[in-house]
Amino acid sequence: MSRPVVAVVGRPNVGKSTLFNRLVGQRVAIVEDTPGITRDRLYHKVEWQGQEFTVIDTGGIILNETDPLAIQVRTQAEIAMEEADIILFVVDAESGMTSTDLDIAEVLRASTQPVMLVVNKADNPRLLLDATEFYSLGLGDIHTVSAIHGAGVADLLDQVVAHFPADFDFVEDNEDAIRLAIIGRPNVGKSSLLNSILGEERVIVSPIPGTTRDTIDTTFQWNDQELVLLDTAGIRRSGKIQGTVEYYMVLRAQTALERSNVGVLVIDASTGVLDGDKRVAGMAQEAGRACIVVVNKWDLVDPGVIYKPGVQRRPDKAKIEKFTEAFRKDCPFLEYAPLVFVSAKERFGVRHAIETAIEAAHNHAHRIPTGELNRLMREATERRPLMEHGRQFKIYYATMPRVKPPTVLLFCNDADLMHFSYKRYLENQLRLVYPLQGTPIRIQARKAENKDKEKE
C-alpha cells in the first residue's frame, strides 16, 4: 500500500461502519441496524494532522459460524487484518462484552500488528463507566467513542496517527490512474471478474444476488498503467428498492460511475440481454463515461472455448456475431461500446477486456485539434447539406471545449435546424477518422451571435 493502513474489525452490529464513515468524514459505508450489512473489505483514504492513511471497513466476524457466506466475510476481515499496520477492534458499550468479543480478542492478542481497543456507543457517563469492563480483554488501554455523535473520535485519530512509523514510505496517488467501474445487474459475475483480473480472492463471490453492497476500490498495476477497479453492487430497478439497503447499493453504483473513467458493463451471456442490462447500460451512457461491454460466462454459451486445462481454441465466430447483433438491437445507444467475450471463471478473455478498457479510457480523453475539426465539419456538411423549411444549416466554427467525454461545440446560423439524425451523422464522421471507440461523443450547437444576419 502507498500509505499506512488501519483495519476496523469486530463482531456484527457494533458500529464499525458508523465509525468508518466518521473517520473518513462522509457516508461511504452503508449503515443500518441489521447485522451483516458490510461484507467485503471497503477502503477509503483519510487525512489527519497532515498524515494520510487508508482505513478498511470489514464485515462482522463470527468465528464459530459455519454458513459459507459468513466464512467468506470472516476471511475478508482476516485479510484486512494482515494488510493493516494498525487494527481497531470495535466493541459495543451498550450491549457489553460478549463471548464473540472474547473469541476475537484471543485471536488479536496473537497478532503482530498493534491493536487499539475502541469501545463504541459510550454515549453517557454510565456507559463510559461500564466500558472499563473491556480492560479484561487484555488488549491494553481502551478508547471510548460515540461514532454516531463523533465524541472521542478526534482523540482516537490522534492516537492512530501517533502509532505510525516516522519513516513510513509514503507515495502520492497517481493522477494518471485509470478508474474502471465494474457495473451490472446482480449475479452476472462482476466480483468474479474482479477476482480473475487480480488473480486473488479480493472480493466475496457468491451465487446469492446482491452479495456486494458497497463500492470497493482496488488499485493495481497493468504493465506501465496504474488502474483502479471499482466493484459495485448489482443494480436493480430503483423504484422497487427505495428506502432499502438495495436503494443505497444503486446510489453507490451511480457514484462509482461518476468517479470512473470507464464503465465496464458486465452482462451474463447465458441469459442474453435483459431489461436490467438495458437500464444499467443507460446509466453508463447518461454518465458520459467511456464504456465497454464484458459478456461474461461465455463458457456456458460456447463450452468448447475451454476444453482442457491451459488449452483453448478460438470462440465460435457465428455465436459472437449473433450475440453482438442482439445487443446492438437492444442497446443502440451504446453502439460505440466494444463487446469483449470472457469467462471470469476460466480466466478466458480477461486480458483483452482490460486492454480494451484502457484503450477506451485513452479515447475518452482524446482531443481533436481545432483546425482538423473545422476541416472535417466543413467537408461533412458539404457532402450532406442539411435543409429545413427552406433554410440551410451552416457551421461557421467548431471547437472542442472539453474531453471526458469528447465534446464538440458548433457555432452555427440556427441551432434549432440541427436535429438528432444529423447530429448522429456528424458523430459518425468523427468516428471514421479519429480513435473514439468506447467513448460517447457530445455534439452541441449554438447560434453564432457575432455573425451578420443571414440574408433571406
CSV table of C-alpha atoms in Angstrom, one decimal:
chain,number,residue,atom,x,y,z
A,1,MET,CA,0.0,0.0,0.0
A,2,SER,CA,1.1,3.6,-0.6
A,3,ARG,CA,0.2,4.8,2.9
A,4,PRO,CA,-0.4,3.3,6.4
A,5,VAL,CA,-3.4,1.0,6.6
A,6,VAL,CA,-5.9,0.9,9.5
A,7,ALA,CA,-8.4,-2.0,9.7
A,8,VAL,CA,-11.7,-1.7,11.6
A,9,VAL,CA,-12.8,-5.1,12.8
A,10,GLY,CA,-15.2,-6.6,15.3
A,11,ARG,CA,-18.4,-8.7,15.7
A,12,PRO,CA,-21.5,-7.7,13.8
A,13,ASN,CA,-23.5,-4.6,14.6
A,14,VAL,CA,-21.1,-2.8,17.0
A,15,GLY,CA,-20.9,0.3,14.8
A,16,LYS,CA,-17.9,-0.5,12.7
A,17,SER,CA,-19.3,1.1,9.5
A,18,THR,CA,-20.6,4.2,11.5
A,19,LEU,CA,-17.0,4.6,12.9
A,20,PHE,CA,-15.6,4.1,9.4
A,21,ASN,CA,-17.9,6.8,8.0
A,22,ARG,CA,-16.9,9.1,10.9
A,23,LEU,CA,-13.2,8.6,10.2
A,24,VAL,CA,-13.4,9.3,6.5
A,25,GLY,CA,-15.8,12.2,7.0
A,26,GLN,CA,-18.6,11.1,4.7
A,27,ARG,CA,-21.2,8.4,4.3
A,28,VAL,CA,-19.2,5.8,2.4
A,29,ALA,CA,-20.2,2.6,4.1
A,30,ILE,CA,-23.9,1.5,4.3
A,31,VAL,CA,-25.2,1.8,7.8
A,32,GLU,CA,-28.3,0.0,9.1
A,33,ASP,CA,-29.3,-1.7,12.3
A,34,THR,CA,-29.0,-5.0,10.6
A,35,PRO,CA,-26.1,-7.4,11.3
A,36,GLY,CA,-24.1,-8.4,8.2
A,37,ILE,CA,-24.7,-5.3,6.1
A,38,THR,CA,-20.9,-4.9,5.4
A,39,ARG,CA,-19.4,-8.0,3.8
A,40,ASP,CA,-16.4,-7.1,1.7
A,41,ARG,CA,-13.4,-5.0,2.6
A,42,LEU,CA,-14.1,-1.4,1.9
A,43,TYR,CA,-11.2,1.0,1.5
A,44,HIS,CA,-11.0,4.9,1.9
A,45,LYS,CA,-8.4,7.5,2.3
A,46,VAL,CA,-8.3,9.6,5.5
A,47,GLU,CA,-6.1,12.6,6.3
A,48,TRP,CA,-5.5,13.7,9.9
A,49,GLN,CA,-2.8,16.1,11.2
A,50,GLY,CA,-1.3,16.2,7.7
A,51,GLN,CA,-0.9,12.4,7.7
A,52,GLU,CA,-2.7,10.4,5.0
A,53,PHE,CA,-3.7,6.8,5.7
A,54,THR,CA,-6.1,4.1,4.4
A,55,VAL,CA,-8.9,2.8,6.5
A,56,ILE,CA,-10.6,-0.5,5.8
A,57,ASP,CA,-14.1,-1.3,6.9
A,58,THR,CA,-14.9,-5.1,7.3
A,59,GLY,CA,-17.8,-7.3,7.8
A,60,GLY,CA,-18.8,-8.6,11.3
A,61,ILE,CA,-16.7,-11.5,12.5
A,62,ILE,CA,-18.3,-14.6,13.9
A,63,LEU,CA,-15.6,-17.1,14.5
A,64,ASN,CA,-17.7,-20.3,15.0
A,65,GLU,CA,-20.2,-19.6,12.2
A,66,THR,CA,-20.4,-22.4,9.6
A,67,ASP,CA,-22.5,-20.6,7.0
A,68,PRO,CA,-20.4,-20.3,3.8
A,69,LEU,CA,-21.1,-16.6,3.3
A,70,ALA,CA,-20.2,-15.9,7.0
A,71,ILE,CA,-17.0,-17.8,6.5
A,72,GLN,CA,-16.1,-15.6,3.5
A,73,VAL,CA,-16.9,-12.5,5.5
A,74,ARG,CA,-14.6,-13.6,8.2
A,75,THR,CA,-11.9,-14.4,5.6
A,76,GLN,CA,-12.2,-10.9,4.2
A,77,ALA,CA,-11.7,-9.4,7.7
A,78,GLU,CA,-8.7,-11.6,8.3
A,79,ILE,CA,-7.1,-10.5,5.1
A,80,ALA,CA,-7.7,-6.9,6.1
A,81,MET,CA,-6.0,-7.5,9.4
A,82,GLU,CA,-3.0,-9.0,7.6
A,83,GLU,CA,-2.8,-5.9,5.4
A,84,ALA,CA,-3.1,-3.4,8.3
A,85,ASP,CA,-0.4,-1.5,10.1
A,86,ILE,CA,-2.9,-0.9,13.0
A,87,ILE,CA,-6.1,-2.8,13.9
A,88,LEU,CA,-9.1,-1.0,15.5
A,89,PHE,CA,-11.0,-3.6,17.4
A,90,VAL,CA,-14.5,-2.2,17.9
A,91,VAL,CA,-16.8,-3.4,20.8
A,92,ASP,CA,-20.2,-2.1,22.0
A,93,ALA,CA,-20.6,-0.4,25.3
A,94,GLU,CA,-24.4,-0.7,25.3
A,95,SER,CA,-24.6,-4.5,24.9
A,96,GLY,CA,-21.4,-5.1,26.9
A,97,MET,CA,-18.8,-7.8,26.5
A,98,THR,CA,-19.9,-10.9,24.6
A,99,SER,CA,-18.4,-14.4,24.1
A,100,THR,CA,-17.7,-13.3,20.5
A,101,ASP,CA,-15.7,-10.3,21.7
A,102,LEU,CA,-13.7,-12.7,23.9
A,103,ASP,CA,-13.0,-15.0,20.9
A,104,ILE,CA,-11.9,-12.2,18.6
A,105,ALA,CA,-9.7,-10.7,21.4
A,106,GLU,CA,-8.0,-14.1,21.8
A,107,VAL,CA,-7.1,-14.0,18.1
A,108,LEU,CA,-5.9,-10.4,18.2
A,109,ARG,CA,-3.7,-11.0,21.1
A,110,ALA,CA,-1.6,-13.2,18.9
A,111,SER,CA,-1.4,-10.5,16.1
A,112,THR,CA,1.9,-8.9,15.3
A,113,GLN,CA,0.2,-5.6,14.5
A,114,PRO,CA,-0.7,-3.0,17.1
A,115,VAL,CA,-4.3,-3.4,18.3
A,116,MET,CA,-6.3,-0.5,19.6
A,117,LEU,CA,-9.5,-1.4,21.6
A,118,VAL,CA,-12.3,1.0,20.6
A,119,VAL,CA,-15.4,1.0,22.9
A,120,ASN,CA,-18.2,2.4,20.7
A,121,LYS,CA,-21.6,3.8,21.8
A,122,ALA,CA,-20.2,5.2,25.0
A,123,ASP,CA,-22.9,8.0,24.9
A,124,ASN,CA,-23.3,8.9,28.6
A,125,PRO,CA,-21.4,8.7,31.9
A,126,ARG,CA,-22.9,5.3,32.9
A,127,LEU,CA,-21.8,3.7,29.6
A,128,LEU,CA,-18.4,5.3,30.0
A,129,LEU,CA,-18.0,3.7,33.4
A,130,ASP,CA,-19.3,0.4,32.1
A,131,ALA,CA,-16.7,0.5,29.3
A,132,THR,CA,-14.0,-0.3,31.8
A,133,GLU,CA,-15.0,-4.0,31.8
A,134,PHE,CA,-13.3,-4.3,28.4
A,135,TYR,CA,-9.9,-3.9,30.1
A,136,SER,CA,-10.3,-7.6,30.9
A,137,LEU,CA,-9.8,-8.5,27.2
A,138,GLY,CA,-6.1,-8.0,27.8
A,139,LEU,CA,-5.6,-5.6,24.9
A,140,GLY,CA,-4.3,-2.6,26.8
A,141,ASP,CA,-5.9,0.8,27.0
A,142,ILE,CA,-9.5,1.4,25.9
A,143,HIS,CA,-10.6,4.3,23.7
A,144,THR,CA,-14.2,5.3,24.3
A,145,VAL,CA,-16.1,6.9,21.4
A,146,SER,CA,-19.5,7.6,20.2
A,147,ALA,CA,-19.2,7.1,16.4
A,148,ILE,CA,-22.7,8.3,15.7
A,149,HIS,CA,-22.1,11.6,17.5
A,150,GLY,CA,-18.4,12.0,16.9
A,151,ALA,CA,-17.4,12.1,20.6
A,152,GLY,CA,-13.9,10.9,21.2
A,153,VAL,CA,-13.1,10.3,17.5
A,154,ALA,CA,-10.6,13.1,17.3
A,155,ASP,CA,-8.7,11.7,20.3
A,156,LEU,CA,-8.8,8.3,18.7
A,157,LEU,CA,-7.4,9.7,15.4
A,158,ASP,CA,-4.6,11.4,17.4
A,159,GLN,CA,-3.6,8.0,18.8
A,160,VAL,CA,-3.9,6.3,15.5
A,161,VAL,CA,-1.5,8.7,13.8
A,162,ALA,CA,0.9,8.5,16.7
A,163,HIS,CA,1.3,4.8,16.1
A,164,PHE,CA,2.5,5.3,12.5
A,165,PRO,CA,6.3,4.8,12.0
A,166,ALA,CA,8.0,8.2,11.3
A,167,ASP,CA,9.9,6.7,8.3
A,168,PHE,CA,6.8,5.2,6.6
A,169,ASP,CA,7.4,5.1,2.8
A,170,PHE,CA,4.5,7.3,1.6
A,171,VAL,CA,3.7,7.6,-2.1
A,172,GLU,CA,1.2,10.0,-3.6
A,173,ASP,CA,-1.8,8.8,-5.6
A,174,ASN,CA,-1.2,8.7,-9.3
A,175,GLU,CA,-3.4,11.2,-11.1
A,176,ASP,CA,-2.9,9.3,-14.3
A,177,ALA,CA,-4.5,6.2,-12.9
A,178,ILE,CA,-7.5,4.9,-15.0
A,179,ARG,CA,-10.6,4.2,-12.9
A,180,LEU,CA,-12.8,1.3,-14.1
A,181,ALA,CA,-16.3,0.9,-12.6
A,182,ILE,CA,-17.5,-2.7,-12.9
A,183,ILE,CA,-21.2,-2.3,-13.2
A,184,GLY,CA,-24.2,-4.6,-14.0
A,185,ARG,CA,-27.3,-6.2,-12.6
A,186,PRO,CA,-26.9,-8.7,-9.7
A,187,ASN,CA,-25.3,-12.0,-10.2
A,188,VAL,CA,-23.7,-11.5,-13.6
A,189,GLY,CA,-20.2,-12.2,-12.3
A,190,LYS,CA,-18.8,-8.7,-11.5
A,191,SER,CA,-16.9,-9.8,-8.4
A,192,SER,CA,-15.7,-13.0,-10.2
A,193,LEU,CA,-14.4,-10.7,-13.0
A,194,LEU,CA,-12.5,-8.5,-10.5
A,195,ASN,CA,-11.0,-11.6,-8.7
A,196,SER,CA,-10.0,-13.0,-12.1
A,197,ILE,CA,-8.3,-9.7,-13.1
A,198,LEU,CA,-6.4,-9.6,-9.8
A,199,GLY,CA,-5.6,-13.3,-9.6
A,200,GLU,CA,-6.8,-13.4,-5.9
A,201,GLU,CA,-9.9,-13.6,-3.9
A,202,ARG,CA,-10.2,-9.9,-3.5
A,203,VAL,CA,-14.0,-9.7,-3.0
A,204,ILE,CA,-16.6,-12.2,-2.0
A,205,VAL,CA,-18.0,-14.3,-4.8
A,206,SER,CA,-21.4,-15.9,-4.1
A,207,PRO,CA,-24.3,-17.2,-6.2
A,208,ILE,CA,-26.6,-15.1,-4.0
A,209,PRO,CA,-27.7,-12.0,-5.9
A,210,GLY,CA,-26.7,-8.7,-4.1
A,211,THR,CA,-23.7,-10.1,-2.2
A,212,THR,CA,-21.6,-7.0,-3.0
A,213,ARG,CA,-23.3,-4.0,-1.3
A,214,ASP,CA,-20.6,-1.3,-1.2
A,215,THR,CA,-18.4,0.1,-3.9
A,216,ILE,CA,-14.8,-1.3,-3.4
A,217,ASP,CA,-11.7,0.4,-4.8
A,218,THR,CA,-8.7,-1.8,-5.7
A,219,THR,CA,-5.5,-0.3,-7.2
A,220,PHE,CA,-3.1,-2.4,-9.2
A,221,GLN,CA,-0.6,-2.1,-12.0
A,222,TRP,CA,-1.2,-3.3,-15.5
A,223,ASN,CA,2.1,-3.1,-17.4
A,224,ASP,CA,3.1,0.6,-17.0
A,225,GLN,CA,-0.5,1.7,-16.4
A,226,GLU,CA,-2.0,2.1,-12.9
A,227,LEU,CA,-5.6,1.0,-12.7
A,228,VAL,CA,-8.3,1.4,-10.1
A,229,LEU,CA,-11.1,-1.1,-10.1
A,230,LEU,CA,-14.4,-0.1,-8.6
A,231,ASP,CA,-16.5,-3.2,-7.9
A,232,THR,CA,-20.1,-2.2,-7.4
A,233,ALA,CA,-23.3,-3.7,-6.0
A,234,GLY,CA,-25.7,-5.2,-8.5
A,235,ILE,CA,-28.1,-2.7,-9.8
A,236,ARG,CA,-31.9,-3.4,-9.7
A,237,ARG,CA,-34.9,-1.4,-10.6
A,238,SER,CA,-34.6,1.7,-8.3
A,239,GLY,CA,-38.4,2.2,-8.0
A,240,LYS,CA,-38.8,-1.1,-6.2
A,241,ILE,CA,-36.0,-0.6,-3.7
A,242,GLN,CA,-36.5,3.0,-2.4
A,243,GLY,CA,-35.7,3.1,1.3
A,244,THR,CA,-34.0,-0.3,1.4
A,245,VAL,CA,-30.4,-1.4,1.6
A,246,GLU,CA,-30.5,-2.0,-2.2
A,247,TYR,CA,-31.5,1.6,-2.8
A,248,TYR,CA,-28.2,2.6,-1.3
A,249,MET,CA,-26.5,0.0,-3.4
A,250,VAL,CA,-27.7,1.7,-6.6
A,251,LEU,CA,-26.5,5.1,-5.3
A,252,ARG,CA,-23.1,3.6,-4.7
A,253,ALA,CA,-23.0,2.2,-8.2
A,254,GLN,CA,-24.0,5.6,-9.7
A,255,THR,CA,-21.4,7.3,-7.6
A,256,ALA,CA,-18.8,4.8,-8.8
A,257,LEU,CA,-19.7,5.7,-12.4
A,258,GLU,CA,-19.2,9.4,-11.6
A,259,ARG,CA,-15.8,8.7,-10.2
A,260,SER,CA,-14.7,6.5,-13.0
A,261,ASN,CA,-13.2,6.9,-16.5
A,262,VAL,CA,-14.7,3.7,-17.9
A,263,GLY,CA,-17.9,1.8,-17.1
A,264,VAL,CA,-17.2,-1.9,-17.5
A,265,LEU,CA,-20.7,-3.2,-18.1
A,266,VAL,CA,-20.9,-6.9,-17.3
A,267,ILE,CA,-23.7,-9.0,-18.7
A,268,ASP,CA,-24.5,-12.7,-18.4
A,269,ALA,CA,-24.0,-14.5,-21.8
A,270,SER,CA,-26.2,-17.4,-20.7
A,271,THR,CA,-29.3,-15.2,-20.2
A,272,GLY,CA,-28.8,-12.8,-23.0
A,273,VAL,CA,-29.6,-9.1,-22.8
A,274,LEU,CA,-32.3,-8.5,-20.2
A,275,ASP,CA,-34.2,-5.3,-19.2
A,276,GLY,CA,-31.9,-4.9,-16.2
A,277,ASP,CA,-28.9,-4.9,-18.5
A,278,LYS,CA,-30.5,-2.1,-20.6
A,279,ARG,CA,-31.1,0.0,-17.5
A,280,VAL,CA,-27.5,-0.3,-16.4
A,281,ALA,CA,-26.3,0.4,-19.9
A,282,GLY,CA,-28.4,3.6,-19.9
A,283,MET,CA,-26.8,4.7,-16.6
A,284,ALA,CA,-23.3,4.4,-18.2
A,285,GLN,CA,-24.5,6.4,-21.3
A,286,GLU,CA,-26.1,9.1,-19.1
A,287,ALA,CA,-22.9,9.5,-17.0
A,288,GLY,CA,-20.9,10.3,-20.1
A,289,ARG,CA,-18.2,7.8,-19.3
A,290,ALA,CA,-16.3,5.6,-21.7
A,291,CYS,CA,-17.9,2.1,-21.8
A,292,ILE,CA,-17.0,-1.4,-22.7
A,293,VAL,CA,-19.4,-4.4,-22.5
A,294,VAL,CA,-18.0,-7.6,-21.0
A,295,VAL,CA,-20.1,-10.6,-22.0
A,296,ASN,CA,-19.3,-12.9,-19.1
A,297,LYS,CA,-19.9,-16.7,-18.7
A,298,TRP,CA,-19.2,-17.2,-22.3
A,299,ASP,CA,-18.0,-20.7,-21.5
A,300,LEU,CA,-21.7,-21.6,-20.9
A,301,VAL,CA,-22.6,-20.5,-24.4
A,302,ASP,CA,-19.5,-21.8,-26.2
A,303,PRO,CA,-18.2,-24.5,-23.9
A,304,GLY,CA,-15.5,-25.6,-26.5
A,305,VAL,CA,-13.6,-22.4,-25.8
A,306,ILE,CA,-12.1,-24.0,-22.7
A,307,TYR,CA,-11.9,-27.7,-23.3
A,308,LYS,CA,-8.7,-28.6,-21.5
A,309,PRO,CA,-6.7,-27.0,-18.6
A,310,GLY,CA,-4.3,-24.4,-20.1
A,311,VAL,CA,-5.5,-25.0,-23.6
A,312,GLN,CA,-8.1,-23.0,-25.5
A,313,ARG,CA,-9.4,-22.5,-29.0
A,314,ARG,CA,-10.9,-19.5,-30.7
A,315,PRO,CA,-14.5,-18.8,-29.8
A,316,ASP,CA,-17.3,-19.6,-32.2
A,317,LYS,CA,-17.4,-16.5,-34.5
A,318,ALA,CA,-21.0,-17.1,-35.5
A,319,LYS,CA,-22.2,-17.1,-31.9
A,320,ILE,CA,-20.3,-13.9,-31.2
A,321,GLU,CA,-21.8,-12.2,-34.2
A,322,LYS,CA,-25.3,-13.3,-33.2
A,323,PHE,CA,-24.9,-12.1,-29.6
A,324,THR,CA,-23.4,-8.8,-30.8
A,325,GLU,CA,-26.3,-8.2,-33.2
A,326,ALA,CA,-28.8,-8.8,-30.5
A,327,PHE,CA,-27.0,-6.4,-28.1
A,328,ARG,CA,-26.8,-3.7,-30.7
A,329,LYS,CA,-30.5,-4.0,-31.4
A,330,ASP,CA,-31.4,-3.9,-27.7
A,331,CYS,CA,-29.0,-1.1,-26.8
A,332,PRO,CA,-28.5,1.1,-29.9
A,333,PHE,CA,-27.4,4.0,-27.7
A,334,LEU,CA,-24.2,2.0,-26.8
A,335,GLU,CA,-23.2,1.3,-30.4
A,336,TYR,CA,-19.8,2.9,-29.7
A,337,ALA,CA,-19.1,0.4,-26.9
A,338,PRO,CA,-16.9,-2.6,-27.9
A,339,LEU,CA,-18.0,-6.1,-26.8
A,340,VAL,CA,-15.5,-8.4,-25.2
A,341,PHE,CA,-16.4,-12.1,-24.6
A,342,VAL,CA,-14.9,-13.6,-21.4
A,343,SER,CA,-15.2,-16.3,-18.8
A,344,ALA,CA,-14.2,-14.9,-15.5
A,345,LYS,CA,-14.4,-18.4,-14.0
A,346,GLU,CA,-12.0,-19.8,-16.6
A,347,ARG,CA,-10.0,-16.5,-16.9
A,348,PHE,CA,-10.6,-16.5,-20.6
A,349,GLY,CA,-10.6,-13.2,-22.4
A,350,VAL,CA,-9.9,-11.2,-19.2
A,351,ARG,CA,-6.6,-9.7,-20.5
A,352,HIS,CA,-8.4,-8.5,-23.7
A,353,ALA,CA,-11.1,-6.9,-21.5
A,354,ILE,CA,-8.6,-4.9,-19.5
A,355,GLU,CA,-6.7,-3.8,-22.6
A,356,THR,CA,-9.9,-2.7,-24.3
A,357,ALA,CA,-10.9,-0.7,-21.2
A,358,ILE,CA,-7.6,1.1,-21.2
A,359,GLU,CA,-7.9,1.9,-24.9
A,360,ALA,CA,-11.5,3.2,-24.2
A,361,ALA,CA,-10.1,5.5,-21.4
A,362,HIS,CA,-7.5,7.0,-23.8
A,363,ASN,CA,-10.1,7.6,-26.4
A,364,HIS,CA,-12.4,9.2,-23.8
A,365,ALA,CA,-9.6,11.8,-23.3
A,366,HIS,CA,-8.8,12.3,-27.0
A,367,ARG,CA,-8.8,15.9,-28.2
A,368,ILE,CA,-9.1,16.8,-31.9
A,369,PRO,CA,-7.1,19.8,-33.0
A,370,THR,CA,-9.3,22.8,-33.8
A,371,GLY,CA,-8.0,23.1,-37.4
A,372,GLU,CA,-8.7,19.4,-38.2
A,373,LEU,CA,-12.1,19.6,-36.5
A,374,ASN,CA,-13.2,22.6,-38.6
A,375,ARG,CA,-12.0,20.9,-41.8
A,376,LEU,CA,-13.8,17.7,-41.1
A,377,MET,CA,-17.1,19.5,-40.2
A,378,ARG,CA,-16.9,21.6,-43.3
A,379,GLU,CA,-16.3,18.6,-45.5
A,380,ALA,CA,-19.1,16.7,-43.8
A,381,THR,CA,-21.7,19.5,-44.3
A,382,GLU,CA,-20.6,19.9,-48.0
A,383,ARG,CA,-21.1,16.1,-48.6
A,384,ARG,CA,-24.5,16.1,-47.0
A,385,PRO,CA,-26.1,19.6,-46.6
A,386,LEU,CA,-29.0,19.9,-44.1
A,387,MET,CA,-32.0,21.9,-45.3
A,388,GLU,CA,-35.0,22.6,-43.1
A,389,HIS,CA,-38.0,24.7,-44.2
A,390,GLY,CA,-36.0,26.2,-47.0
A,391,ARG,CA,-33.1,27.2,-44.8
A,392,GLN,CA,-29.6,25.6,-44.9
A,393,PHE,CA,-27.8,24.6,-41.7
A,394,LYS,CA,-24.4,26.3,-41.7
A,395,ILE,CA,-21.5,25.7,-39.3
A,396,TYR,CA,-19.2,28.8,-39.0
A,397,TYR,CA,-16.8,27.4,-36.4
A,398,ALA,CA,-16.2,24.2,-34.5
A,399,THR,CA,-14.2,23.7,-31.3
A,400,MET,CA,-13.7,21.1,-28.6
A,401,PRO,CA,-14.0,22.8,-25.2
A,402,ARG,CA,-13.6,19.6,-23.2
A,403,VAL,CA,-12.9,15.9,-23.2
A,404,LYS,CA,-14.0,13.0,-21.0
A,405,PRO,CA,-16.2,12.7,-23.0
A,406,PRO,CA,-15.0,14.4,-26.2
A,407,THR,CA,-17.4,17.4,-26.6
A,408,VAL,CA,-17.8,19.3,-29.8
A,409,LEU,CA,-19.3,22.8,-29.9
A,410,LEU,CA,-20.6,24.1,-33.2
A,411,PHE,CA,-21.3,27.8,-33.8
A,412,CYS,CA,-23.9,27.9,-36.5
A,413,ASN,CA,-26.6,30.1,-38.1
A,414,ASP,CA,-29.5,28.3,-36.3
A,415,ALA,CA,-29.1,25.7,-33.6
A,416,ASP,CA,-32.7,24.5,-34.0
A,417,LEU,CA,-32.0,23.3,-37.5
A,418,MET,CA,-29.7,20.5,-36.3
A,419,HIS,CA,-31.9,17.6,-35.4
A,420,PHE,CA,-30.9,14.2,-33.9
A,421,SER,CA,-30.2,12.3,-37.1
A,422,TYR,CA,-27.9,15.0,-38.5
A,423,LYS,CA,-26.0,15.1,-35.2
A,424,ARG,CA,-25.6,11.3,-35.4
A,425,TYR,CA,-24.3,11.8,-39.0
A,426,LEU,CA,-21.6,14.2,-37.8
A,427,GLU,CA,-20.7,11.9,-34.9
A,428,ASN,CA,-20.2,9.0,-37.4
A,429,GLN,CA,-17.9,11.2,-39.5
A,430,LEU,CA,-15.8,11.9,-36.4
A,431,ARG,CA,-15.6,8.2,-35.6
A,432,LEU,CA,-14.4,7.3,-39.1
A,433,VAL,CA,-11.3,9.5,-38.8
A,434,TYR,CA,-10.4,9.5,-35.1
A,435,PRO,CA,-9.8,6.8,-32.4
A,436,LEU,CA,-13.1,7.2,-30.5
A,437,GLN,CA,-14.2,3.6,-29.9
A,438,GLY,CA,-15.6,3.1,-26.5
A,439,THR,CA,-16.4,6.7,-25.7
A,440,PRO,CA,-19.6,8.7,-26.2
A,441,ILE,CA,-19.3,12.0,-28.2
A,442,ARG,CA,-21.3,15.1,-27.2
A,443,ILE,CA,-22.2,17.5,-30.1
A,444,GLN,CA,-23.8,20.8,-29.1
A,445,ALA,CA,-24.9,23.6,-31.5
A,446,ARG,CA,-25.0,27.2,-30.5
A,447,LYS,CA,-26.1,30.2,-32.6
A,448,ALA,CA,-23.1,32.4,-33.6
A,449,GLU,CA,-24.2,35.8,-32.3
A,450,ASN,CA,-21.5,37.8,-34.0
A,451,LYS,CA,-22.4,36.7,-37.5
A,452,ASP,CA,-24.4,39.1,-39.7
A,453,LYS,CA,-28.0,38.1,-40.0
A,454,GLU,CA,-28.3,35.6,-42.9
A,455,LYS,CA,-30.0,37.1,-45.9
A,456,GLU,CA,-33.3,35.7,-46.9
